[in-house]
Coordinates of C-alpha atoms in Angstrom, one line a residue:
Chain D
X275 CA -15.0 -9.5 14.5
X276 CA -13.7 -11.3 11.7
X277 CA -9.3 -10.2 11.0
X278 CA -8.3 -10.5 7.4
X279 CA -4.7 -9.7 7.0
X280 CA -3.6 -9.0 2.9
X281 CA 0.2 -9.5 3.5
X282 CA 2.8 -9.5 0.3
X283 CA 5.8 -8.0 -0.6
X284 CA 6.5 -4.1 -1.1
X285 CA 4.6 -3.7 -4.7
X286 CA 3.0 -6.9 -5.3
X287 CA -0.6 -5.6 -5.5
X288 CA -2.1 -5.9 -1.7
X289 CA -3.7 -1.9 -1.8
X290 CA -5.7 -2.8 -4.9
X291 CA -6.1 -6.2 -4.1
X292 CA -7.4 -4.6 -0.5
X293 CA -9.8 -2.2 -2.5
X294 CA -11.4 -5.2 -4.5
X295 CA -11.9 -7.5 -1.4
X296 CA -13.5 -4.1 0.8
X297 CA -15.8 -3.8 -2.5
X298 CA -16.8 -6.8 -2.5
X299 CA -17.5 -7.3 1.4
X300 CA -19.8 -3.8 0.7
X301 CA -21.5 -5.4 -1.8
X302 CA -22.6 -8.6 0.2
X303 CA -23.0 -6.5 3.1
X304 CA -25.8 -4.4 1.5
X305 CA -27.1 -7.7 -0.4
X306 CA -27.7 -8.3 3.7
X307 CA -28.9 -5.3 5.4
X308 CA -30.7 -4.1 2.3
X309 CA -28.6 -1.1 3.9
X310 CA -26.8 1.7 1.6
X311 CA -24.5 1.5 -0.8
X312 CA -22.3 4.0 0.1
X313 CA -20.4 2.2 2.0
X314 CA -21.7 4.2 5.2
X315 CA -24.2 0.9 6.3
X316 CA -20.5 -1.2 6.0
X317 CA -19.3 -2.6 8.9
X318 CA -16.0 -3.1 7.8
X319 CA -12.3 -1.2 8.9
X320 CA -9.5 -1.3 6.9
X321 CA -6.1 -0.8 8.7
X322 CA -3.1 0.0 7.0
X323 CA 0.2 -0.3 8.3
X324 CA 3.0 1.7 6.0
X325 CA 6.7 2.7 5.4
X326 CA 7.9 6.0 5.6
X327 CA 6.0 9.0 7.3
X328 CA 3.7 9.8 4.6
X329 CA 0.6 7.9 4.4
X330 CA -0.5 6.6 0.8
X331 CA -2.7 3.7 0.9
X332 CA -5.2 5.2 3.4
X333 CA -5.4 8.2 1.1
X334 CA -6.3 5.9 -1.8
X335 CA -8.7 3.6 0.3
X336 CA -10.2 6.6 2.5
X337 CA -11.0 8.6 -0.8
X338 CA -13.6 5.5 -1.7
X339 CA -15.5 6.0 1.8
X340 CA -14.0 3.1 3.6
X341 CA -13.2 3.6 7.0
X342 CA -9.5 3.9 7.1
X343 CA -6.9 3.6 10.2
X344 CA -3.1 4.8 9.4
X345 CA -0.6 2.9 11.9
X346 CA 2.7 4.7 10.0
X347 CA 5.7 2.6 10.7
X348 CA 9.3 4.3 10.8
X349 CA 10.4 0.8 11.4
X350 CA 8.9 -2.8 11.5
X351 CA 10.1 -4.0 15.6
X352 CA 8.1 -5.7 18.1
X353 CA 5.6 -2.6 18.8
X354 CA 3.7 -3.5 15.9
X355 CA 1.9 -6.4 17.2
X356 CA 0.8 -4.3 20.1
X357 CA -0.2 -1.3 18.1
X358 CA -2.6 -3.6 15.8
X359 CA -4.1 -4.9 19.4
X360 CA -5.0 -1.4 20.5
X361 CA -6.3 -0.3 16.9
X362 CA -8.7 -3.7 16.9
X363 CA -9.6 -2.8 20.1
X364 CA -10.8 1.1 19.2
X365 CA -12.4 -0.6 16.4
X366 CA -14.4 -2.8 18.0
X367 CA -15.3 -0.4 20.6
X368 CA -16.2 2.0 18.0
X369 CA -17.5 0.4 15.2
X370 CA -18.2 -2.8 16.4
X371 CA -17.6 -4.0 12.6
X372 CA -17.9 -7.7 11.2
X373 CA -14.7 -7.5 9.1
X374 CA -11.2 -5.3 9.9
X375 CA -8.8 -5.8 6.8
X376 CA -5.0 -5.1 8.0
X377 CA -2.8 -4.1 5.7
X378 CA 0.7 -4.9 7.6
X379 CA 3.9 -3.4 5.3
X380 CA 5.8 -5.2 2.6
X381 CA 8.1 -6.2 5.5
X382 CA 6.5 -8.0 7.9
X383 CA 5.9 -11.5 8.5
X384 CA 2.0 -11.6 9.3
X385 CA 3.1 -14.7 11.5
X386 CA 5.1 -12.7 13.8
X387 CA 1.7 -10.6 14.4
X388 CA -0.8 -13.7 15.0
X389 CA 0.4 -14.8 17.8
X390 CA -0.1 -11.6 19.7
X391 CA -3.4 -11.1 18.1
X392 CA -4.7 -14.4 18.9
X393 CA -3.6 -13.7 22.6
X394 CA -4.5 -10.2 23.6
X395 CA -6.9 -9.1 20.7
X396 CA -9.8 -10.9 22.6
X397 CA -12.3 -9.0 19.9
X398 CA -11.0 -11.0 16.9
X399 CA -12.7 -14.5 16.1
X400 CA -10.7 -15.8 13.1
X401 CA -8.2 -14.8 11.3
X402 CA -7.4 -15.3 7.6
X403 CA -4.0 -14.5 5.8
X404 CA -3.9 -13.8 2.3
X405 CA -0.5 -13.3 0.9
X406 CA -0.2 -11.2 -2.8
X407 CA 2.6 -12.4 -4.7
X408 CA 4.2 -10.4 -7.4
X409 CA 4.4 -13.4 -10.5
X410 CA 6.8 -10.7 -12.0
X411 CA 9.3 -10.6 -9.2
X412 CA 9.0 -13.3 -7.6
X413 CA 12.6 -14.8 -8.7
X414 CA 14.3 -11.9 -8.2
X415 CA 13.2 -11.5 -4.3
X416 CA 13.3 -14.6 -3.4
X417 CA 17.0 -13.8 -3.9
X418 CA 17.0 -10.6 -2.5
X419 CA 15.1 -11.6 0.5
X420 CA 14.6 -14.8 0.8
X421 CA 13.1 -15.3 4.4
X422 CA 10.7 -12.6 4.3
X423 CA 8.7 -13.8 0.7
X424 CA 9.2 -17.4 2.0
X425 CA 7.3 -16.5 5.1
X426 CA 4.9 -14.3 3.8
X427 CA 3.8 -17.5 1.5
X428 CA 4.1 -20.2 4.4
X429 CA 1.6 -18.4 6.5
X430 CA -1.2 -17.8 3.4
X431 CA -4.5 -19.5 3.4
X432 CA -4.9 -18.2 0.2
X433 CA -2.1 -16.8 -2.2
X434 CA -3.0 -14.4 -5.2
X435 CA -0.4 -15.1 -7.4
X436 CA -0.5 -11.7 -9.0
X437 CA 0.5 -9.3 -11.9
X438 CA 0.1 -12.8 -14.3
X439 CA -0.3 -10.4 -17.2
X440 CA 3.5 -9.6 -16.9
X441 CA 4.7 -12.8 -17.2
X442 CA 4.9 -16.0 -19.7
X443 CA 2.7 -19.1 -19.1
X444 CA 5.7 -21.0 -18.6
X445 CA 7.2 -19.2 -15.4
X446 CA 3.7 -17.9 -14.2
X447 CA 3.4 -22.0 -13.6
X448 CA 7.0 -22.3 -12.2
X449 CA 6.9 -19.5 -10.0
X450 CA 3.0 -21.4 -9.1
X451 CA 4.9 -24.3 -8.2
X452 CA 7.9 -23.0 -6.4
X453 CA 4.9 -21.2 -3.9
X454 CA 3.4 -25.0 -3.9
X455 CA 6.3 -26.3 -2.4
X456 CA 6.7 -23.8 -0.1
X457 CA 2.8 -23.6 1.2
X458 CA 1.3 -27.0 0.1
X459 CA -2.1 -26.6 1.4
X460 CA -3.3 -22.6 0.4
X461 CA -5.6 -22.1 -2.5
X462 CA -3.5 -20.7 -5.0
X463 CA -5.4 -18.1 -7.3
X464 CA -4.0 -16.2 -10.1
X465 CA -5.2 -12.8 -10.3
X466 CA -4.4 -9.3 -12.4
X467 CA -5.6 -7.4 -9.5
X468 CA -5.2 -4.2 -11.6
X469 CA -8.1 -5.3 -13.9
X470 CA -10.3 -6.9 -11.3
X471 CA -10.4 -10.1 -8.6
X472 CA -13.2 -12.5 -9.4
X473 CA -15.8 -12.3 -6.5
X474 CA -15.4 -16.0 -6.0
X475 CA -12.3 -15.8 -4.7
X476 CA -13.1 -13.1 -2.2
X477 CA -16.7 -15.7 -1.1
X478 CA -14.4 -18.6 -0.7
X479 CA -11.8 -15.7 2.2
X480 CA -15.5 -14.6 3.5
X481 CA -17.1 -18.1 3.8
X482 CA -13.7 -19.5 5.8
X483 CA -13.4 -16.3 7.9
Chain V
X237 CA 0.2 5.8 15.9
X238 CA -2.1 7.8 14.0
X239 CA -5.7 8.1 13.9
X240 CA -6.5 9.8 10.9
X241 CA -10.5 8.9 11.1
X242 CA -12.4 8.7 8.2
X243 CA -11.2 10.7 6.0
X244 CA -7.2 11.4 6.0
X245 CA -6.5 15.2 6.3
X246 CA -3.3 15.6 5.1
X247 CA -3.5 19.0 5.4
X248 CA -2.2 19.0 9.1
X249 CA 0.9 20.4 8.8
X250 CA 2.4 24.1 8.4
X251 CA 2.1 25.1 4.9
X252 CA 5.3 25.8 2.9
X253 CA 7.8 24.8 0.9
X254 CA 9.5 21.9 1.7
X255 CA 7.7 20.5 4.6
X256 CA 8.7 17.6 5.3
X257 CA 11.9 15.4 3.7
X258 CA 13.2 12.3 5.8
X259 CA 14.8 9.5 5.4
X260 CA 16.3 6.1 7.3
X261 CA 16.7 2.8 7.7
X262 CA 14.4 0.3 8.0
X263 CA 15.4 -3.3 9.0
X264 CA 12.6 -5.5 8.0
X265 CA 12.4 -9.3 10.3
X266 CA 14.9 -10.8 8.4
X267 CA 17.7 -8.3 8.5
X268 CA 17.2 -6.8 5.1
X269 CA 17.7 -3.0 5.2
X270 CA 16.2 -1.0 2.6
X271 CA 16.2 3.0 2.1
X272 CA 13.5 4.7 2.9
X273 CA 12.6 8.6 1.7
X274 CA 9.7 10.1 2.2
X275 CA 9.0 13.5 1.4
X276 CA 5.9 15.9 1.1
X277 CA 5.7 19.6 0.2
X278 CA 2.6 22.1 -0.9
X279 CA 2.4 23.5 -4.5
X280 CA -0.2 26.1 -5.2
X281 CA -1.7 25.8 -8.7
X282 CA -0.2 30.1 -9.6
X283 CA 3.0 27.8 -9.2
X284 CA 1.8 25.1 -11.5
X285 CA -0.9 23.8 -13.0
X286 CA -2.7 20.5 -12.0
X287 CA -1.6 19.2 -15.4
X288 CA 1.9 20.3 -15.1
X289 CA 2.1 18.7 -11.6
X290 CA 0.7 15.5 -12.9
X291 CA 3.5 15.7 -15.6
X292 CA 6.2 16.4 -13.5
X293 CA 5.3 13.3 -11.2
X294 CA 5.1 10.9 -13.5
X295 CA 8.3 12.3 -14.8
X296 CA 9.9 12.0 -11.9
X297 CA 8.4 8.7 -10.7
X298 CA 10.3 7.6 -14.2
X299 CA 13.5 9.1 -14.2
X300 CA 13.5 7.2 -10.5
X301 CA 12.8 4.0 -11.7
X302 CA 15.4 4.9 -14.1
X303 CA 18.3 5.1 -11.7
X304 CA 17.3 2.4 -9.9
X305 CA 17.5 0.1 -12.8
X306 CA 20.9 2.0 -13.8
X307 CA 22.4 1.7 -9.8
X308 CA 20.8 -1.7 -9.7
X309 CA 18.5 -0.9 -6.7
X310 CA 15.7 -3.2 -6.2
X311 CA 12.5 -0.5 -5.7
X312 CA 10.5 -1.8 -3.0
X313 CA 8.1 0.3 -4.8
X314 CA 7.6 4.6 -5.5
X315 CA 4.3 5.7 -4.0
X316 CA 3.7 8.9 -5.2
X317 CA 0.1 10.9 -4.1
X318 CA -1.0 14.5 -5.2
X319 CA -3.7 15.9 -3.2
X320 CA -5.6 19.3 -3.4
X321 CA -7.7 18.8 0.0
X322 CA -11.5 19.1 -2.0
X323 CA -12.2 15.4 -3.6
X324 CA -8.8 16.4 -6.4
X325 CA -6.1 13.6 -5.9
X326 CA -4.0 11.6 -8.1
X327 CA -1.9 8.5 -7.3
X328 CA 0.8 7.0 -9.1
X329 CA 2.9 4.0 -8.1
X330 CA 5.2 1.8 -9.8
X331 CA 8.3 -1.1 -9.2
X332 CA 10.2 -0.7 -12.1
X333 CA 9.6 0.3 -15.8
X334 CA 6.6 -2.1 -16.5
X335 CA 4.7 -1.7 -13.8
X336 CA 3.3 1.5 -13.1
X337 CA -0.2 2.4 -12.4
X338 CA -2.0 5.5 -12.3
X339 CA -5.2 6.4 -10.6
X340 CA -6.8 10.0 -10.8
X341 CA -10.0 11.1 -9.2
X342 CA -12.9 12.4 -11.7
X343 CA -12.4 15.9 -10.0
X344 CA -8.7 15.9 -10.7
X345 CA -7.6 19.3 -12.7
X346 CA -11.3 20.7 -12.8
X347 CA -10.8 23.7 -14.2
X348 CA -12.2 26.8 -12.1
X349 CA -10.3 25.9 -8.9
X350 CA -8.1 29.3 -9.3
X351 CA -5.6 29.5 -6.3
X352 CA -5.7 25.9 -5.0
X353 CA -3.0 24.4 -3.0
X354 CA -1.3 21.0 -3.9
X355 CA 0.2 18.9 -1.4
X356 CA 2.3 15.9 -2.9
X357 CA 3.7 13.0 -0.7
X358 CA 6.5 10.7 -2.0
X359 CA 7.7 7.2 -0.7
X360 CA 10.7 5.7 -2.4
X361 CA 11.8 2.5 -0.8
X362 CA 14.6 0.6 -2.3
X363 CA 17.1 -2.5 -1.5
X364 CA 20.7 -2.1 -2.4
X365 CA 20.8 1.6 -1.7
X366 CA 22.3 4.3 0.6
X367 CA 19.6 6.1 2.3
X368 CA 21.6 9.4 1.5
X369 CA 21.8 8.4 -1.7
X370 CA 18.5 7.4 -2.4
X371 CA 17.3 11.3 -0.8
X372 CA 19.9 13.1 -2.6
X373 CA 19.0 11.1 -6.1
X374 CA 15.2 12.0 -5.2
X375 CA 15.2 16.1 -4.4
X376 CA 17.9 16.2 -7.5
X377 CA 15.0 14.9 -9.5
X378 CA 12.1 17.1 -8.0
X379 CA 14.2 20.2 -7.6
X380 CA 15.2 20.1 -11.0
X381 CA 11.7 19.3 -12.3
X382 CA 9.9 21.5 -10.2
X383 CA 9.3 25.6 -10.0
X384 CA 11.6 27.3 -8.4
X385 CA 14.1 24.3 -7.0
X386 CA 11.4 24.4 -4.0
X387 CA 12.4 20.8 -2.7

C-alpha cells in the first residue's frame, strides 16, 4: 500500500489538487484492470484530516465516488500520528487498496507524522509527500508562520507551486526560488490546480511511489 | 475519529435550527493559534429557496472575507458546504477577495424538490483573531442574512 500525503498550507489548493491526483490514479487504474470507470474497480482511499467539527473536503471528494475517511481534528497534538496508523490499518484490512492519499490539515508538519507511520503502519511501503504551495501567499505566511510553511516545503518530494495565475512572472519565480533554497532537491511544478494538473506530474508521484 | 464510509451522511444529527455552533483554539506545531468556528444548521427550502441559500452564502462568505481584510485577519481559509442529502450540494471556499471558488453539483436547485431540507456547514479559520470574535462576526453575518435570525 502505497501512502501519498498532499500537505500545504490552510487554502493553498491540496482538496482540488487531491481530486486531480485520485482522477488521475482512476484513470490508470482502469487503463489496468480494464475494470470500471466508476471509480467502484479503484483501489484507492483518500483520508482527510480537517479543522473544525464540520467535515468539508470528504463531502466534496465523497460526492465523486471516492472512498473517503473523515479523521476531524479539534486540535493538531500527538494523537494524530496514531489515528492515521489505525485508519491505514482499517484500510488495508478492508480495502486492501494500492494507493491511500492523506490529506493531513493546513497545520501539520507531514514530518512529524512519518516517523510514526514508517514505524507502526507496517501496511505502508512508500511514502511520497507532496507539499501545495499558495504562489499568492506565500510572502505573507512565511511571515505569519514561518516554521510551519518552511516545514511543509523541506519535507516535499514534489512541490506544486500553486495558484500561478494570481501572481506576476516576476515573484511566481522569486517565491520558486525562495522554496529552492529551502528544499533543493524536490521537483518543483507550477500548477493552477483550479483549471487542471497535467497527468505528467501525477505519473512522475505514481512512478516514485 | 470518524468513520463516515463511503458516502458522508451529514444528516446524523437532530434536525433544527441552530444545530451546532463551536468554536476554539487550535495550536498548530509551531505555536501559531488560529480561531476556529465551525457551525452547521438545517434550512428547509419553505424557508428559502436553493437559490436564495446559494445567494446568501456567497454573501456571507464575502462580507467575511471582508472583515477579515478590514480587522487584518489572515483567513486560513472559509469552507462553506450546502447539502440537501439527495446528490444537491454546493461548495464554496475562498482566502481572501481573489480567491474564491465555487463548485455546484448538476442537481443543485432542481426545481420539483418541494419541501427539501438544507443543511449548511461553515469553517472559518483565521490567524490574528479572537475566537469569540471570529464566532460573534460569523452568526452576525448569517443571522442577519438569513430567515428568521435562525443562527
Amino acid at each position: 500500500m502505497k501512502l501519498i500525503i498532499v500537505s500545504g498550507f490552510l487554502g493553498a489548493g491540496k482538496t482540488i489538487s487531491i481530486l486531480s491526483l485520485a482522477d488521475h490514479i482512476l484513470k490508470i487504474t482502469a487503463k489496468k484492470n480494464t475494470s470500471t470507470t466508476d471509480g467502484s474497480g479503484t483501489k484507492l482511499v483518500i483520508i482527510e484530516n480537517e479543522i473544525g467539527d464540520v467535515g468539508f473536503d470528504d463531502a466534496m471528494l465523497s460526492a465523486k465516488n471516492y472512498e473517503v475517511k473523515n479523521m476531524l481534528a479539534g486540535c493538531i497534538c500527538c494523537t494524530l500520528a496514531s489515528d492515521l496508523t489505525e485508519e491505514l490499518h482499517s484500510a488495508a484490512k478492508t480495502y486492501d487498496p494500492e494507493y491511500v492519499i492523506f490529506e493531513p490539515t493546513g497545520v501539520a508538519f507531514p514530518k512529524n507524522i512519518i516517523g510514526k507511520i514508517e514505524a507502526y503502519a507496517t501496511d505502508v511501503t512508500s511514502i511520497r509527500i507532496v507539499t501545495v504551495v499558495d504562489a499568492y501567499r506565500w510572502q505573507k505566511l512565511i511571515q505569519v508562520a514561518p516554521l510551519l510553511v518552511q516545514g511543509q516545503v523541506q519535507c516535499a518530494d514534489l512541490i506544486l507551486l500553486n495558484k500561478a495565475d494570481l501572481v506576476s512572472t516576476d515573484l511566481l519565480e522569486t517565491v520558486r526560488g525562495e522554496i529552492r533554497t529551502l528544499n533543493p532537491t524536490a521537483k518543483i511544478a507550477t500548477t493552477v490546480a483550479q483549471t487542471g494538473i497535467e497527468s505528467g506530474i501525477w505519473d512522475e508521484v505514481l512512478r516514485d511511489a | 475519529m470518524h468513520d463516515h464510509g463511503h458516502k458522508h451522511d451529514h444528516h446524523d444529527h437532530d434536525h433544527g435550527h441552530h444545530d451546532h455552533d463551536h468554536s476554539h483554539a487550535l495550536y498548530s506545531e509551531d505555536g501559531i493559534a488560529p480561531a476556529v468556528v465551525s457551525m452547521k444548521q438545517h434550512l428547509g427550502s419553505a424557508e428559502i429557496s436553493p437559490d436564495d441559500l446559494l445567494a446568501v452564502c456567497r454573501t456571507a462568505v464575502r462580507i467575511l472575507v471582508q472583515i477579515a481584510k478590514e480587522r487584518d485577519w489572515l483567513l486560513g481559509h472559509l469552507k462553506l458546504y450546502m447539502d440537501a442529502g439527495d446528490g444537491q450540494q454546493a461548495f464554496i471556499s475562498a482566502t481572501d477577495e481573489r480567491n474564491i471558488t465555487e463548485t455546484l453539483s448538476d442537481t443543485w436547485g432542481v426545481p420539483g424538490k418541494e419541501n427539501t431540507e438544507y443543511e449548511v456547514g461553515f469553517t472559518a479559520i483565521a490567524f490574528g483573531a479572537h475566537e469569540d470574535d471570529l464566532a460573534a462576526t460569523v452568526r452576525g453575518i448569517f443571522s442577519g442574512l438569513l430567515p428568521n435570525n435562525s443562527v
